[in-house]
PDB file of C-alpha atoms in Angstrom:
ATOM      1  CA  MET A   1      21.223  -6.856 -14.745  1.00 37.00           C
ATOM      2  CA  VAL A   2      23.148  -3.611 -14.894  1.00 39.00           C
ATOM      3  CA  LYS A   3      26.924  -3.396 -14.676  1.00 38.00           C
ATOM      4  CA  GLY A   4      28.291  -1.245 -11.868  1.00 40.00           C
ATOM      5  CA  PHE A   5      29.841   2.009 -13.055  1.00 36.00           C
ATOM      6  CA  THR A   6      33.407   3.008 -12.299  1.00 36.00           C
ATOM      7  CA  ASP A   7      32.666   6.744 -12.227  1.00 38.00           C
ATOM      8  CA  THR A   8      33.216   8.410  -8.870  1.00 36.00           C
ATOM      9  CA  ASN A   9      30.834  11.285  -9.513  1.00 39.00           C
ATOM     10  CA  PHE A  10      27.176  11.752 -10.478  1.00 36.00           C
ATOM     11  CA  ASN A  11      26.156  10.251 -13.815  1.00 41.00           C
ATOM     12  CA  ASP A  12      22.941   9.695 -15.758  1.00 40.00           C
ATOM     13  CA  ARG A  13      22.495   6.461 -17.643  1.00 37.00           C
ATOM     14  CA  GLU A  14      19.565   5.090 -19.604  1.00 37.00           C
ATOM     15  CA  ASN A  15      18.098   2.243 -17.607  1.00 39.00           C
ATOM     16  CA  SER A  16      17.347  -1.241 -18.852  1.00 36.00           C
ATOM     17  CA  HIS A  17      13.762  -0.217 -19.652  1.00 38.00           C
ATOM     18  CA  GLY A  18      15.075   2.289 -22.182  1.00 38.00           C
ATOM     19  CA  SER A  19      12.706   5.187 -21.563  1.00 38.00           C
ATOM     20  CA  GLU A  20      13.597   6.759 -18.239  1.00 40.00           C
ATOM     21  CA  SER A  21      16.975   7.879 -16.977  1.00 40.00           C
ATOM     22  CA  GLN A  22      18.484   6.521 -13.793  1.00 43.00           C
ATOM     23  CA  SER A  23      21.005   8.614 -11.858  1.00 44.00           C
ATOM     24  CA  PHE A  24      23.726   6.657 -10.086  1.00 45.00           C
ATOM     25  CA  ILE A  25      25.861   8.105  -7.321  1.00 44.00           C
ATOM     26  CA  LYS A  26      29.147   6.496  -6.289  1.00 43.00           C
ATOM     27  CA  MET A  27      31.601   7.583  -3.675  1.00 45.00           C
ATOM     28  CA  GLY A  28      35.058   6.101  -3.359  1.00 48.00           C
ATOM     29  CA  GLY A  29      34.159   3.522  -5.991  1.00 48.00           C
ATOM     30  CA  ARG A  30      31.137   2.255  -4.045  1.00 48.00           C
ATOM     31  CA  LEU A  31      27.608   2.560  -5.364  1.00 45.00           C
ATOM     32  CA  LEU A  32      25.475   4.291  -2.740  1.00 44.00           C
ATOM     33  CA  PHE A  33      22.076   4.593  -4.379  1.00 44.00           C
ATOM     34  CA  ALA A  34      20.293   5.390  -7.614  1.00 45.00           C
ATOM     35  CA  THR A  35      17.457   7.742  -8.354  1.00 44.00           C
ATOM     36  CA  ASN A  36      14.873   7.998 -11.063  1.00 46.00           C
ATOM     37  CA  PRO A  37      12.063  10.546 -11.590  1.00 44.00           C
ATOM     38  CA  LEU A  38       9.951   8.686  -9.046  1.00 43.00           C
ATOM     39  CA  GLY A  39      12.340   8.591  -6.110  1.00 44.00           C
ATOM     40  CA  PHE A  40      15.200   6.529  -4.703  1.00 42.00           C
ATOM     41  CA  VAL A  41      16.091   2.922  -5.417  1.00 43.00           C
ATOM     42  CA  LYS A  42      18.635   1.319  -3.115  1.00 44.00           C
ATOM     43  CA  PHE A  43      21.047  -1.352  -4.271  1.00 43.00           C
ATOM     44  CA  ASP A  44      22.891  -4.055  -2.433  1.00 44.00           C
ATOM     45  CA  LEU A  45      25.910  -3.882  -4.322  1.00 45.00           C
ATOM     46  CA  ILE A  46      29.331  -4.094  -5.925  1.00 44.00           C
ATOM     47  CA  GLY A  47      30.140  -5.064  -9.453  1.00 46.00           C
ATOM     48  CA  GLU A  48      27.014  -6.501 -10.973  1.00 46.00           C
ATOM     49  CA  ILE A  49      23.765  -5.285  -9.449  1.00 43.00           C
ATOM     50  CA  ARG A  50      20.116  -6.027  -9.657  1.00 45.00           C
ATOM     51  CA  VAL A  51      17.829  -3.059 -10.351  1.00 41.00           C
ATOM     52  CA  ASP A  52      14.621  -2.992  -8.330  1.00 42.00           C
ATOM     53  CA  LYS A  53      12.550  -0.473 -10.226  1.00 46.00           C
ATOM     54  CA  ILE A  54       9.977   1.515  -8.263  1.00 46.00           C
ATOM     55  CA  ARG A  55       6.443   0.456  -9.225  1.00 50.00           C
ATOM     56  CA  VAL A  56       4.244   3.392 -10.123  1.00 54.00           C
ATOM     57  CA  HIS A  57       0.517   3.087  -9.602  1.00 74.00           C
ATOM     58  CA  MET A  58      -2.901   4.545 -10.287  1.00 83.00           C
ATOM     59  CA  ARG A  59      -4.669   5.706  -7.157  1.00 86.00           C
ATOM     60  CA  ALA A  60      -8.318   6.213  -6.218  1.00 92.00           C
ATOM     61  CA  VAL A  61     -10.152   7.412  -3.140  1.00 95.00           C
ATOM     62  CA  LEU A  62     -13.692   6.055  -2.777  1.00 96.00           C
ATOM     63  CA  GLN A  63     -16.224   7.776  -0.587  1.00 98.00           C
ATOM     64  CA  ARG A  64     -19.544   6.104   0.039  1.00 98.00           C
ATOM     65  CA  VAL A  65     -22.124   8.860  -0.300  1.00 98.00           C
ATOM     66  CA  THR A  66     -25.851   9.415  -0.070  1.00 98.00           C
ATOM     67  CA  GLU A  67     -25.417  12.292  -2.534  1.00 98.00           C
ATOM     68  CA  ALA A  68     -22.604  14.133  -4.322  1.00 98.00           C
ATOM     69  CA  SER A  69     -22.245  16.787  -6.998  1.00 98.00           C
ATOM     70  CA  CYS A  70     -19.616  18.785  -8.873  1.00 98.00           C
ATOM     71  CA  LYS A  71     -19.923  22.412  -9.966  1.00 98.00           C
ATOM     72  CA  VAL A  72     -17.725  24.390 -12.353  1.00 97.00           C
ATOM     73  CA  ASP A  73     -18.373  28.128 -12.655  1.00 97.00           C
ATOM     74  CA  GLY A  74     -21.600  27.677 -10.729  1.00 96.00           C
ATOM     75  CA  GLU A  75     -22.960  25.030 -13.102  1.00 97.00           C
ATOM     76  CA  ILE A  76     -23.483  21.401 -12.079  1.00 98.00           C
ATOM     77  CA  THR A  77     -21.390  19.084 -14.283  1.00 98.00           C
ATOM     78  CA  GLY A  78     -22.248  15.850 -12.500  1.00 98.00           C
ATOM     79  CA  GLN A  79     -24.591  14.780  -9.731  1.00 98.00           C
ATOM     80  CA  ILE A  80     -25.524  11.471  -8.079  1.00 98.00           C
ATOM     81  CA  GLY A  81     -27.602  10.066  -5.248  1.00 98.00           C
ATOM     82  CA  ALA A  82     -26.383   6.999  -3.341  1.00 98.00           C
ATOM     83  CA  GLY A  83     -23.135   5.538  -4.608  1.00 98.00           C
ATOM     84  CA  PHE A  84     -19.452   6.416  -4.854  1.00 98.00           C
ATOM     85  CA  LEU A  85     -17.638   9.693  -5.191  1.00 98.00           C
ATOM     86  CA  VAL A  86     -14.336   8.568  -6.737  1.00 97.00           C
ATOM     87  CA  LEU A  87     -11.234  10.758  -6.805  1.00 96.00           C
ATOM     88  CA  LEU A  88      -8.795   9.395  -9.405  1.00 93.00           C
ATOM     89  CA  GLY A  89      -5.058  10.044  -9.690  1.00 88.00           C
ATOM     90  CA  VAL A  90      -2.934   8.874 -12.644  1.00 88.00           C
ATOM     91  CA  GLU A  91       0.845   8.428 -12.984  1.00 82.00           C
ATOM     92  CA  ASP A  92       2.798   8.430 -16.259  1.00 77.00           C
ATOM     93  CA  ALA A  93       3.513   4.702 -16.337  1.00 75.00           C
ATOM     94  CA  ASP A  94      -0.046   3.560 -15.621  1.00 78.00           C
ATOM     95  CA  THR A  95      -1.444   1.091 -18.140  1.00 83.00           C
ATOM     96  CA  GLU A  96      -4.839  -0.051 -19.389  1.00 87.00           C
ATOM     97  CA  ASP A  97      -4.328  -3.176 -17.290  1.00 89.00           C
ATOM     98  CA  ASP A  98      -4.024  -0.984 -14.176  1.00 88.00           C
ATOM     99  CA  LEU A  99      -7.122   0.925 -15.226  1.00 92.00           C
ATOM    100  CA  SER A 100      -9.198  -2.205 -15.844  1.00 93.00           C
ATOM    101  CA  TRP A 101      -8.163  -3.761 -12.516  1.00 92.00           C
ATOM    102  CA  LEU A 102      -9.051  -0.602 -10.586  1.00 93.00           C
ATOM    103  CA  ALA A 103     -12.377  -0.090 -12.379  1.00 96.00           C
ATOM    104  CA  ASN A 104     -13.474  -3.630 -11.547  1.00 96.00           C
ATOM    105  CA  LYS A 105     -12.421  -3.174  -7.930  1.00 95.00           C
ATOM    106  CA  ILE A 106     -14.438   0.049  -7.669  1.00 96.00           C
ATOM    107  CA  ALA A 107     -17.563  -1.482  -9.169  1.00 96.00           C
ATOM    108  CA  GLY A 108     -17.277  -4.647  -7.079  1.00 96.00           C
ATOM    109  CA  MET A 109     -16.405  -3.095  -3.716  1.00 96.00           C
ATOM    110  CA  ARG A 110     -18.907  -4.403  -1.150  1.00 97.00           C
ATOM    111  CA  VAL A 111     -19.269  -1.546   1.315  1.00 97.00           C
ATOM    112  CA  PHE A 112     -23.000  -0.823   1.206  1.00 97.00           C
ATOM    113  CA  GLY A 113     -25.251  -1.982   4.023  1.00 95.00           C
ATOM    114  CA  ASP A 114     -27.359  -5.135   3.759  1.00 93.00           C
ATOM    115  CA  GLU A 115     -30.542  -6.032   5.657  1.00 93.00           C
ATOM    116  CA  ASN A 116     -28.464  -6.702   8.776  1.00 92.00           C
ATOM    117  CA  GLY A 117     -26.583  -3.434   8.619  1.00 89.00           C
ATOM    118  CA  LEU A 118     -23.362  -5.125   7.451  1.00 94.00           C
ATOM    119  CA  MET A 119     -21.191  -3.808   4.618  1.00 95.00           C
ATOM    120  CA  ASN A 120     -22.013  -6.603   2.208  1.00 96.00           C
ATOM    121  CA  LYS A 121     -23.522  -5.056  -0.919  1.00 97.00           C
ATOM    122  CA  ALA A 122     -21.830  -3.727  -4.051  1.00 97.00           C
ATOM    123  CA  LEU A 123     -22.817  -0.727  -6.158  1.00 97.00           C
ATOM    124  CA  ALA A 124     -25.100  -2.738  -8.451  1.00 97.00           C
ATOM    125  CA  ASP A 125     -26.976  -4.209  -5.475  1.00 97.00           C
ATOM    126  CA  ILE A 126     -28.206  -0.760  -4.443  1.00 97.00           C
ATOM    127  CA  ASN A 127     -28.566   0.577  -8.004  1.00 97.00           C
ATOM    128  CA  GLY A 128     -25.917   3.141  -7.072  1.00 98.00           C
ATOM    129  CA  ASP A 129     -24.073   5.648  -9.218  1.00 98.00           C
ATOM    130  CA  ILE A 130     -20.530   6.999  -9.538  1.00 98.00           C
ATOM    131  CA  LEU A 131     -19.272  10.569  -9.646  1.00 98.00           C
ATOM    132  CA  LEU A 132     -15.705  10.406 -11.013  1.00 97.00           C
ATOM    133  CA  ILE A 133     -13.356  13.347 -10.390  1.00 96.00           C
ATOM    134  CA  SER A 134      -9.784  13.695 -11.665  1.00 92.00           C
ATOM    135  CA  GLN A 135      -7.471  14.475  -8.728  1.00 86.00           C
ATOM    136  CA  PHE A 136      -3.733  14.887  -9.389  1.00 87.00           C
ATOM    137  CA  THR A 137      -3.158  16.039  -5.801  1.00 78.00           C
ATOM    138  CA  LEU A 138      -3.496  12.407  -4.658  1.00 83.00           C
ATOM    139  CA  PHE A 139       0.181  12.114  -5.589  1.00 76.00           C
ATOM    140  CA  ALA A 140       1.356  15.052  -3.470  1.00 74.00           C
ATOM    141  CA  GLN A 141       4.834  14.594  -2.009  1.00 78.00           C
ATOM    142  CA  THR A 142       5.198  16.385   1.316  1.00 81.00           C
ATOM    143  CA  LYS A 143       8.509  15.143   2.664  1.00 84.00           C
ATOM    144  CA  LYS A 144      10.390  18.387   2.073  1.00 85.00           C
ATOM    145  CA  GLY A 145       9.148  21.849   3.014  1.00 84.00           C
ATOM    146  CA  ASN A 146       5.539  22.934   3.267  1.00 88.00           C
ATOM    147  CA  ARG A 147       4.710  23.267  -0.410  1.00 83.00           C
ATOM    148  CA  PRO A 148       3.714  19.872  -1.869  1.00 80.00           C
ATOM    149  CA  SER A 149       5.267  18.565  -5.066  1.00 75.00           C
ATOM    150  CA  PHE A 150       3.090  16.861  -7.688  1.00 77.00           C
ATOM    151  CA  ILE A 151       5.889  15.619  -9.942  1.00 73.00           C
ATOM    152  CA  ARG A 152       4.610  12.037  -9.784  1.00 74.00           C
ATOM    153  CA  ALA A 153       1.225  12.948 -11.275  1.00 76.00           C
ATOM    154  CA  ALA A 154       0.821  12.311 -14.995  1.00 75.00           C
ATOM    155  CA  LYS A 155       0.828  15.267 -17.379  1.00 82.00           C
ATOM    156  CA  PRO A 156      -2.491  16.087 -19.115  1.00 82.00           C
ATOM    157  CA  ASP A 157      -1.528  14.372 -22.390  1.00 85.00           C
ATOM    158  CA  LYS A 158      -1.339  11.091 -20.450  1.00 85.00           C
ATOM    159  CA  ALA A 159      -3.881  11.719 -17.694  1.00 88.00           C
ATOM    160  CA  ILE A 160      -6.798  12.948 -19.835  1.00 92.00           C
ATOM    161  CA  PRO A 161      -6.978   9.837 -22.072  1.00 91.00           C
ATOM    162  CA  MET A 162      -6.706   7.598 -19.001  1.00 89.00           C
ATOM    163  CA  TYR A 163      -9.443   9.549 -17.205  1.00 93.00           C
ATOM    164  CA  GLU A 164     -11.706   9.316 -20.260  1.00 95.00           C
ATOM    165  CA  GLN A 165     -10.968   5.603 -20.596  1.00 95.00           C
ATOM    166  CA  MET A 166     -11.850   5.078 -16.929  1.00 95.00           C
ATOM    167  CA  ILE A 167     -15.222   6.715 -17.576  1.00 97.00           C
ATOM    168  CA  LYS A 168     -15.882   4.362 -20.504  1.00 97.00           C
ATOM    169  CA  THR A 169     -14.676   1.302 -18.595  1.00 97.00           C
ATOM    170  CA  LEU A 170     -16.856   2.038 -15.574  1.00 98.00           C
ATOM    171  CA  GLU A 171     -19.844   2.656 -17.846  1.00 98.00           C
ATOM    172  CA  ASN A 172     -19.277  -0.703 -19.539  1.00 97.00           C
ATOM    173  CA  ILE A 173     -18.993  -2.497 -16.197  1.00 97.00           C
ATOM    174  CA  THR A 174     -21.946  -0.819 -14.473  1.00 97.00           C
ATOM    175  CA  GLY A 175     -24.186  -0.330 -17.502  1.00 97.00           C
ATOM    176  CA  LYS A 176     -24.859   3.199 -16.248  1.00 97.00           C
ATOM    177  CA  LYS A 177     -23.695   6.674 -17.199  1.00 97.00           C
ATOM    178  CA  ILE A 178     -20.853   7.948 -15.032  1.00 98.00           C
ATOM    179  CA  ALA A 179     -21.219  11.474 -13.649  1.00 98.00           C
ATOM    180  CA  THR A 180     -18.029  13.554 -13.944  1.00 97.00           C
ATOM    181  CA  GLY A 181     -16.311  16.816 -13.285  1.00 96.00           C
ATOM    182  CA  ILE A 182     -14.192  18.661 -15.858  1.00 95.00           C
ATOM    183  CA  PHE A 183     -10.535  17.720 -16.086  1.00 92.00           C
ATOM    184  CA  GLY A 184      -8.244  20.538 -14.943  1.00 87.00           C
ATOM    185  CA  ALA A 185     -11.100  22.872 -13.987  1.00 92.00           C
ATOM    186  CA  ASP A 186     -11.603  24.592 -10.645  1.00 94.00           C
ATOM    187  CA  MET A 187     -14.233  22.211  -9.314  1.00 96.00           C
ATOM    188  CA  LYS A 188     -16.432  22.602  -6.265  1.00 97.00           C
ATOM    189  CA  ILE A 189     -17.383  19.205  -4.846  1.00 97.00           C
ATOM    190  CA  ASN A 190     -20.335  18.790  -2.533  1.00 97.00           C
ATOM    191  CA  LEU A 191     -20.955  15.431  -0.834  1.00 98.00           C
ATOM    192  CA  LEU A 192     -22.629  13.737   2.070  1.00 98.00           C
ATOM    193  CA  ASN A 193     -20.308  10.924   3.147  1.00 97.00           C
ATOM    194  CA  ASP A 194     -22.354   7.986   4.401  1.00 97.00           C
ATOM    195  CA  GLY A 195     -20.804   6.337   7.458  1.00 95.00           C
ATOM    196  CA  PRO A 196     -18.340   7.872   6.954  1.00 95.00           C
ATOM    197  CA  VAL A 197     -16.805   5.269   4.640  1.00 97.00           C
ATOM    198  CA  THR A 198     -13.640   6.291   2.788  1.00 96.00           C
ATOM    199  CA  ILE A 199     -11.321   3.798   1.089  1.00 95.00           C
ATOM    200  CA  VAL A 200      -7.934   4.448  -0.511  1.00 93.00           C
ATOM    201  CA  MET A 201      -7.072   2.088  -3.369  1.00 90.00           C
ATOM    202  CA  ASP A 202      -4.115   1.851  -5.712  1.00 84.00           C
ATOM    203  CA  THR A 203      -2.938  -0.585  -8.325  1.00 77.00           C
ATOM    204  CA  ARG A 204       0.219  -1.645  -6.476  1.00 71.00           C
ATOM    205  CA  ASP A 205      -2.153  -3.992  -4.614  1.00 68.00           C
ATOM    206  CA  LYS A 206      -2.694  -5.721  -7.962  1.00 68.00           C
ATOM    207  CA  ASP A 207       0.857  -7.046  -7.733  1.00 60.00           C
ATOM    208  CA  THR A 208       0.623  -8.332  -4.165  1.00 54.00           C
ATOM    209  CA  HIS A 209      -2.803  -9.969  -4.018  1.00 50.00           C
TER     210      HIS A 209
END
């Protein structure tokens, strides 16, 4: 619980989690809303209030492909046949628990055709592969103006270790080498989407299912 402030102007206070600042705005003694680096959090209240912190999440876009490849400076860095092209976006507060949950979901997703033409097989059932590409633009914010903001995406010192850990985790789960791009490089992605089948996943679903 956080005590309501008596200030009538804009103030920054350290939140109950200790690491990020929350900005509270009051007008005429009434708390209107609070912001943090991730957006707006509305409150019900007067006096003592309950803080509903915005849940950040790791995000992935899966594309079922018959083939996919990544080139940097004209050289192929990763190439696969049938399987998944995975675009991965990381936020600052993502954890290894988020990463593990998402990796298992990717590997277990049953979207490949069976003998009856139904999406009933997982990656292992077709001996498929994964091409994993880092993609900070998955967190583009487009509400204001025409130039997207990527403030929600994790900085390289956070995102690179998480990207590398995702590679290792997927390799451990699948027992196969994961094809990759190069983090932060100007990558050219070529793919043949099979279906098309494209699935957006993020770890906020971990908290609701």
